[in-house]
Amino acid sequence: MKNRIEFKDFDLWKSINKFMDANDYLTTIIDHYKIPSDFLIFFSDLIFPEFIIIDEMIFLKNHFKEEYFNRLLKEKNSCSEIEYWMNLVLISSYFPDSDEFIDHALFLAEKLKKSIDLKLKNDFPNKMFSVDFTYDQDNGDVLFTFYQK
């Protein structure tokens, strides 16, 4: 990941709106594209999630799918494997299908890693977690997950 990612849209907007800041940019984009408030709430939950606990396993609440969980119970050998697959998020799916945005996906994955690691440590101080993201260069996927060690 580069030290500084390029914000082409923001930089262009900023060159026209010199006295505005990042918050003004967000407000402008939300208003212009009529982004629903539900989207903002769900996106904030991605960054600072709620968790559910099932049989001492910890999962992202808004990412939990019961049928998938039941299938993994039959297929996987350990709770860590089940947590790994249940908590797996395809970060690159949030970005246009372009290599140009891979740095943005990696940047978001790094931010998620930091925020979710802090949230897990706060919510479960007596548990140890592996919080990871990976970049599969063969297909351009950026993946994020966590599981108990």
mmCIF file of C-alpha atoms in Angstrom:
data_model
loop_
_atom_site.group_PDB
_atom_site.id
_atom_site.type_symbol
_atom_site.label_atom_id
_atom_site.label_comp_id
_atom_site.label_asym_id
_atom_site.label_seq_id
_atom_site.Cartn_x
_atom_site.Cartn_y
_atom_site.Cartn_z
ATOM 1 C CA MET A 1 0.000 0.000 0.000
ATOM 2 C CA LYS A 2 1.229 3.478 -0.831
ATOM 3 C CA ASN A 3 1.889 5.963 1.952
ATOM 4 C CA ARG A 4 -0.637 8.363 0.443
ATOM 5 C CA ILE A 5 -3.513 7.293 -1.732
ATOM 6 C CA GLU A 6 -4.845 9.565 -4.461
ATOM 7 C CA PHE A 7 -8.234 11.172 -3.935
ATOM 8 C CA LYS A 8 -8.869 12.300 -7.519
ATOM 9 C CA ASP A 9 -12.521 13.288 -7.041
ATOM 10 C CA PHE A 10 -11.878 15.057 -3.745
ATOM 11 C CA ASP A 11 -8.763 16.801 -5.074
ATOM 12 C CA LEU A 12 -10.706 18.067 -8.097
ATOM 13 C CA TRP A 13 -13.594 19.214 -5.885
ATOM 14 C CA LYS A 14 -11.137 20.855 -3.467
ATOM 15 C CA SER A 15 -9.455 22.784 -6.310
ATOM 16 C CA ILE A 16 -12.839 24.374 -7.079
ATOM 17 C CA ASN A 17 -13.952 24.717 -3.421
ATOM 18 C CA LYS A 18 -10.750 25.985 -1.843
ATOM 19 C CA PHE A 19 -12.268 27.007 1.502
ATOM 20 C CA MET A 20 -14.136 23.752 2.067
ATOM 21 C CA ASP A 21 -12.917 20.687 3.968
ATOM 22 C CA ALA A 22 -13.462 16.913 3.883
ATOM 23 C CA ASN A 23 -16.685 17.177 5.895
ATOM 24 C CA ASP A 24 -18.079 19.671 3.366
ATOM 25 C CA TYR A 25 -17.135 17.219 0.603
ATOM 26 C CA LEU A 26 -19.003 14.391 2.345
ATOM 27 C CA THR A 27 -22.066 16.574 2.827
ATOM 28 C CA THR A 28 -21.982 17.652 -0.832
ATOM 29 C CA ILE A 29 -21.695 14.065 -2.113
ATOM 30 C CA ILE A 30 -24.426 12.783 0.217
ATOM 31 C CA ASP A 31 -26.765 15.566 -0.891
ATOM 32 C CA HIS A 32 -25.894 15.397 -4.599
ATOM 33 C CA TYR A 33 -26.312 11.621 -4.904
ATOM 34 C CA LYS A 34 -29.176 11.460 -2.377
ATOM 35 C CA ILE A 35 -27.377 8.785 -0.377
ATOM 36 C CA PRO A 36 -29.920 7.304 2.047
ATOM 37 C CA SER A 37 -29.279 7.554 5.758
ATOM 38 C CA ASP A 38 -29.541 3.738 6.044
ATOM 39 C CA PHE A 39 -26.414 3.466 3.904
ATOM 40 C CA LEU A 40 -24.476 5.736 6.258
ATOM 41 C CA ILE A 41 -25.617 3.800 9.324
ATOM 42 C CA PHE A 42 -24.696 0.425 7.806
ATOM 43 C CA PHE A 43 -21.350 1.748 6.617
ATOM 44 C CA SER A 44 -20.553 3.081 10.091
ATOM 45 C CA ASP A 45 -21.411 -0.366 11.453
ATOM 46 C CA LEU A 46 -18.806 -1.853 9.120
ATOM 47 C CA ILE A 47 -16.163 0.366 10.724
ATOM 48 C CA PHE A 48 -17.383 0.098 14.323
ATOM 49 C CA PRO A 49 -19.489 -3.087 14.359
ATOM 50 C CA GLU A 50 -21.699 -4.843 16.823
ATOM 51 C CA PHE A 51 -20.957 -8.490 17.496
ATOM 52 C CA ILE A 52 -23.008 -11.547 18.303
ATOM 53 C CA ILE A 53 -21.783 -14.537 20.276
ATOM 54 C CA ILE A 54 -22.880 -18.076 19.462
ATOM 55 C CA ASP A 55 -21.308 -21.009 21.267
ATOM 56 C CA GLU A 56 -18.417 -18.753 22.349
ATOM 57 C CA MET A 57 -17.730 -17.797 18.734
ATOM 58 C CA ILE A 58 -17.842 -14.104 17.836
ATOM 59 C CA PHE A 59 -19.341 -12.774 14.623
ATOM 60 C CA LEU A 60 -20.129 -9.490 12.919
ATOM 61 C CA LYS A 61 -23.800 -8.975 13.742
ATOM 62 C CA ASN A 62 -24.831 -7.369 10.444
ATOM 63 C CA HIS A 63 -22.835 -9.885 8.421
ATOM 64 C CA PHE A 64 -24.224 -13.027 10.055
ATOM 65 C CA LYS A 65 -26.070 -15.510 7.819
ATOM 66 C CA GLU A 66 -27.647 -18.422 9.667
ATOM 67 C CA GLU A 67 -27.733 -20.865 6.724
ATOM 68 C CA TYR A 68 -24.055 -20.269 6.017
ATOM 69 C CA PHE A 69 -23.241 -20.695 9.706
ATOM 70 C CA ASN A 70 -25.073 -24.057 9.824
ATOM 71 C CA ARG A 71 -23.226 -25.225 6.725
ATOM 72 C CA LEU A 72 -19.855 -24.238 8.210
ATOM 73 C CA LEU A 73 -20.679 -26.113 11.429
ATOM 74 C CA LYS A 74 -20.816 -29.293 9.337
ATOM 75 C CA GLU A 75 -17.837 -28.517 7.073
ATOM 76 C CA LYS A 76 -15.190 -26.948 9.333
ATOM 77 C CA ASN A 77 -13.156 -28.546 12.101
ATOM 78 C CA SER A 78 -12.623 -25.622 14.452
ATOM 79 C CA CYS A 79 -14.386 -22.592 15.847
ATOM 80 C CA SER A 80 -11.570 -20.409 14.492
ATOM 81 C CA GLU A 81 -12.231 -21.671 10.961
ATOM 82 C CA ILE A 82 -15.941 -20.966 11.319
ATOM 83 C CA GLU A 83 -15.247 -17.457 12.629
ATOM 84 C CA TYR A 84 -12.742 -16.861 9.823
ATOM 85 C CA TRP A 85 -15.233 -17.681 7.084
ATOM 86 C CA MET A 86 -18.283 -16.120 8.748
ATOM 87 C CA ASN A 87 -16.488 -12.809 9.329
ATOM 88 C CA LEU A 88 -14.877 -12.659 5.886
ATOM 89 C CA VAL A 89 -15.731 -9.400 4.087
ATOM 90 C CA LEU A 90 -14.862 -8.705 0.450
ATOM 91 C CA ILE A 91 -13.658 -5.095 0.757
ATOM 92 C CA SER A 92 -12.890 -4.704 -2.947
ATOM 93 C CA SER A 93 -16.602 -5.158 -3.720
ATOM 94 C CA TYR A 94 -17.187 -1.648 -2.318
ATOM 95 C CA PHE A 95 -15.083 -0.112 -5.078
ATOM 96 C CA PRO A 96 -15.491 0.094 -8.864
ATOM 97 C CA ASP A 97 -13.996 -2.753 -10.849
ATOM 98 C CA SER A 98 -10.757 -0.963 -11.570
ATOM 99 C CA ASP A 99 -7.135 -1.455 -10.599
ATOM 100 C CA GLU A 100 -7.070 2.300 -10.018
ATOM 101 C CA PHE A 101 -9.053 1.831 -6.793
ATOM 102 C CA ILE A 102 -7.062 -1.045 -5.283
ATOM 103 C CA ASP A 103 -5.133 1.413 -3.099
ATOM 104 C CA HIS A 104 -8.467 2.692 -1.786
ATOM 105 C CA ALA A 105 -9.612 -0.833 -0.966
ATOM 106 C CA LEU A 106 -6.324 -1.569 0.818
ATOM 107 C CA PHE A 107 -6.590 1.727 2.706
ATOM 108 C CA LEU A 108 -10.115 0.856 3.886
ATOM 109 C CA ALA A 109 -9.003 -2.660 4.844
ATOM 110 C CA GLU A 110 -6.183 -1.222 6.976
ATOM 111 C CA LYS A 111 -8.618 1.186 8.682
ATOM 112 C CA LEU A 112 -11.040 -1.679 9.321
ATOM 113 C CA LYS A 113 -8.260 -3.782 10.773
ATOM 114 C CA LYS A 114 -7.336 -1.028 13.223
ATOM 115 C CA SER A 115 -10.877 -0.113 14.246
ATOM 116 C CA ILE A 116 -12.202 -3.670 14.596
ATOM 117 C CA ASP A 117 -9.079 -4.767 16.463
ATOM 118 C CA LEU A 118 -9.670 -1.946 18.973
ATOM 119 C CA LYS A 119 -13.377 -2.781 19.234
ATOM 120 C CA LEU A 120 -12.681 -6.478 19.824
ATOM 121 C CA LYS A 121 -10.092 -5.671 22.502
ATOM 122 C CA ASN A 122 -12.559 -3.330 24.182
ATOM 123 C CA ASP A 123 -15.563 -5.662 24.015
ATOM 124 C CA PHE A 124 -13.666 -8.897 24.739
ATOM 125 C CA PRO A 125 -10.589 -7.985 26.818
ATOM 126 C CA ASN A 126 -9.913 -11.580 27.866
ATOM 127 C CA LYS A 127 -9.880 -13.037 24.358
ATOM 128 C CA MET A 128 -7.139 -13.063 21.716
ATOM 129 C CA PHE A 129 -7.945 -12.390 18.068
ATOM 130 C CA SER A 130 -6.264 -12.468 14.726
ATOM 131 C CA VAL A 131 -7.508 -9.497 12.688
ATOM 132 C CA ASP A 132 -6.290 -9.731 9.096
ATOM 133 C CA PHE A 133 -6.702 -8.439 5.610
ATOM 134 C CA THR A 134 -5.214 -9.845 2.433
ATOM 135 C CA TYR A 135 -4.855 -8.790 -1.177
ATOM 136 C CA ASP A 136 -5.214 -11.543 -3.757
ATOM 137 C CA GLN A 137 -3.340 -10.060 -6.713
ATOM 138 C CA ASP A 138 -4.501 -12.821 -9.072
ATOM 139 C CA ASN A 139 -8.135 -11.701 -8.976
ATOM 140 C CA GLY A 140 -7.843 -8.254 -7.348
ATOM 141 C CA ASP A 141 -9.763 -9.160 -4.189
ATOM 142 C CA VAL A 142 -9.125 -7.375 -0.906
ATOM 143 C CA LEU A 143 -10.490 -9.482 1.959
ATOM 144 C CA PHE A 144 -10.869 -8.762 5.648
ATOM 145 C CA THR A 145 -11.657 -11.152 8.509
ATOM 146 C CA PHE A 146 -11.077 -11.903 12.165
ATOM 147 C CA TYR A 147 -11.171 -14.978 14.376
ATOM 148 C CA GLN A 148 -10.150 -16.076 17.852
ATOM 149 C CA LYS A 149 -6.693 -17.550 18.348
#
